[in-house]
mmCIF file of C-alpha atoms in Angstrom:
data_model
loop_
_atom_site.group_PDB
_atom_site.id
_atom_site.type_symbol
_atom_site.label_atom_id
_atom_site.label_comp_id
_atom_site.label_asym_id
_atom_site.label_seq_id
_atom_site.Cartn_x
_atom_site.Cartn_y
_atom_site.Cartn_z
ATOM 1 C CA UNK J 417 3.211 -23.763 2.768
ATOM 2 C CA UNK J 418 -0.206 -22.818 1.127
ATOM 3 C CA UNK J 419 -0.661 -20.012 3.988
ATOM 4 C CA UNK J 420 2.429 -18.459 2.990
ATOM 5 C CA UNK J 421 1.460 -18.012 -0.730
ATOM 6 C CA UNK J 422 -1.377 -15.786 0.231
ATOM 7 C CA UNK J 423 0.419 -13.818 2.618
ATOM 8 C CA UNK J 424 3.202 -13.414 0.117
ATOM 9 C CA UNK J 425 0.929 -11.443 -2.440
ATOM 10 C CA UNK J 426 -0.569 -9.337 -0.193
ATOM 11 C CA UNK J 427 2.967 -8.146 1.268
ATOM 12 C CA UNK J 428 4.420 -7.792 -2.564
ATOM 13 C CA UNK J 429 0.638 -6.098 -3.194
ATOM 14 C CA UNK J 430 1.101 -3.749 -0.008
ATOM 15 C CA UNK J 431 5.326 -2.915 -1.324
ATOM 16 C CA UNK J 432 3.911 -2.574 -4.536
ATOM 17 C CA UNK J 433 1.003 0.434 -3.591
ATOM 18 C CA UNK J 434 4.043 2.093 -1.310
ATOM 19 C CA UNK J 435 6.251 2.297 -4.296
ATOM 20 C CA UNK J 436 3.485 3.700 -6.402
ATOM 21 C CA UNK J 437 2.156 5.840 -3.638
ATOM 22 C CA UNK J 438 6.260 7.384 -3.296
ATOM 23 C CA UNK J 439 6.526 7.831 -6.577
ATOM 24 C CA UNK J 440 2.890 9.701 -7.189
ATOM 25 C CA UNK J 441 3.734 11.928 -4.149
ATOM 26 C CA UNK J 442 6.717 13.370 -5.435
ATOM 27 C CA UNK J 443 5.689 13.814 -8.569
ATOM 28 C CA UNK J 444 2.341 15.919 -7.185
ATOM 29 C CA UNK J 445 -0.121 13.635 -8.123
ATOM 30 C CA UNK J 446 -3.109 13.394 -5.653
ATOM 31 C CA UNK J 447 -2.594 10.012 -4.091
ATOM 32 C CA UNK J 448 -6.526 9.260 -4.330
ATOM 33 C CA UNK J 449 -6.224 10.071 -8.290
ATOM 34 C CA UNK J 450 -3.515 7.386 -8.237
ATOM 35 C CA UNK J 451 -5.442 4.981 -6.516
ATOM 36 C CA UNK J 452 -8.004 4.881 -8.682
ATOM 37 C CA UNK J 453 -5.639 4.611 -11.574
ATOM 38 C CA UNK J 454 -3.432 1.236 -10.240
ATOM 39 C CA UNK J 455 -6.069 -0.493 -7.773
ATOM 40 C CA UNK J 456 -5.872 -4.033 -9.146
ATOM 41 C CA UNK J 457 -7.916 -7.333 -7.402
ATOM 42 C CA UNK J 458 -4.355 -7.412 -5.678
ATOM 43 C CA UNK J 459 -4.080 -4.845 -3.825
ATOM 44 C CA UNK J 460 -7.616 -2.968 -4.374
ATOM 45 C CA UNK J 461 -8.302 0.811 -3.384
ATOM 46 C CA UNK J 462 -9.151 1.031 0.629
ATOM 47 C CA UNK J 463 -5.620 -1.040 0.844
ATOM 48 C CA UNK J 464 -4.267 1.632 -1.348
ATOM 49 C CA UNK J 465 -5.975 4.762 0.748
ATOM 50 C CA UNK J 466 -4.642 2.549 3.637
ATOM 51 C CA UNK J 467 -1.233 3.036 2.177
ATOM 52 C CA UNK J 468 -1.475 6.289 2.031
ATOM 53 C CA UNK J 469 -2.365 6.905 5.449
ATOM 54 C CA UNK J 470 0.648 5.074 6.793
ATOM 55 C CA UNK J 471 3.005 6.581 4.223
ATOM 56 C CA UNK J 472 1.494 9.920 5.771
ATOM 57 C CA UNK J 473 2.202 8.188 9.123
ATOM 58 C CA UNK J 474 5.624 6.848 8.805
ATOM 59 C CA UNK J 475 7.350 8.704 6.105
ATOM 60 C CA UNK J 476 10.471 6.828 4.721
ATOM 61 C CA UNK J 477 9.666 3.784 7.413
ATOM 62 C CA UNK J 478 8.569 1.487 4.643
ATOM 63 C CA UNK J 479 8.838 -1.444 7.483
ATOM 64 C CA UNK J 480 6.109 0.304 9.580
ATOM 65 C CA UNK J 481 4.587 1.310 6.593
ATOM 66 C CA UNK J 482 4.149 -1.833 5.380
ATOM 67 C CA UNK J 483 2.870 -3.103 9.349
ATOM 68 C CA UNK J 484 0.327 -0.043 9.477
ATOM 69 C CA UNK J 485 -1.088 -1.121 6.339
ATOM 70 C CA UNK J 486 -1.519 -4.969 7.447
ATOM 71 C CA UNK J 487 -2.932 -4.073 10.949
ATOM 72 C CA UNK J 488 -5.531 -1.329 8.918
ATOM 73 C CA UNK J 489 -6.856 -3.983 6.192
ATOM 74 C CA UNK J 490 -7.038 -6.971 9.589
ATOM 75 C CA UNK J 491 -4.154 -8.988 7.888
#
């Protein structure tokens, strides 16, 4: 049970960056400037760059989003 916990925060950190990454993308905010404005311990800025990469990727997949992100940070 004490594996899960981990795992847990990091896949509420990685829906967490997508949301913010949708959000700063349609509002024309340069994802990068974004990243450097919500990167937290949690989900930290390569994850977020990561993020946007796979948003990039995938767009409106936020399953594979979500799995390109994992498999980019070695999760």
């Amino acid at each position: 049970m004490k594996s899960l916990v981990p795992a847990a925060i990091i896949g509420f950190g990685i829906a967490v960056v997508l949301v913010i990454i949708a959000m700063s993308l349609s509002s024309g905010q340069s994802a990068q400037d974004k990243c450097k404005e919500t990167s937290t311990a949690m989900t930290g800025y390569v994850s977020c760059l990561a993020a946007i990469e796979c948003a990039k990727t995938f767009p409106g997949n936020e399953r594979l989003q979500a799995s390109c992100v994992k498999t980019s940070l070695g999760q």
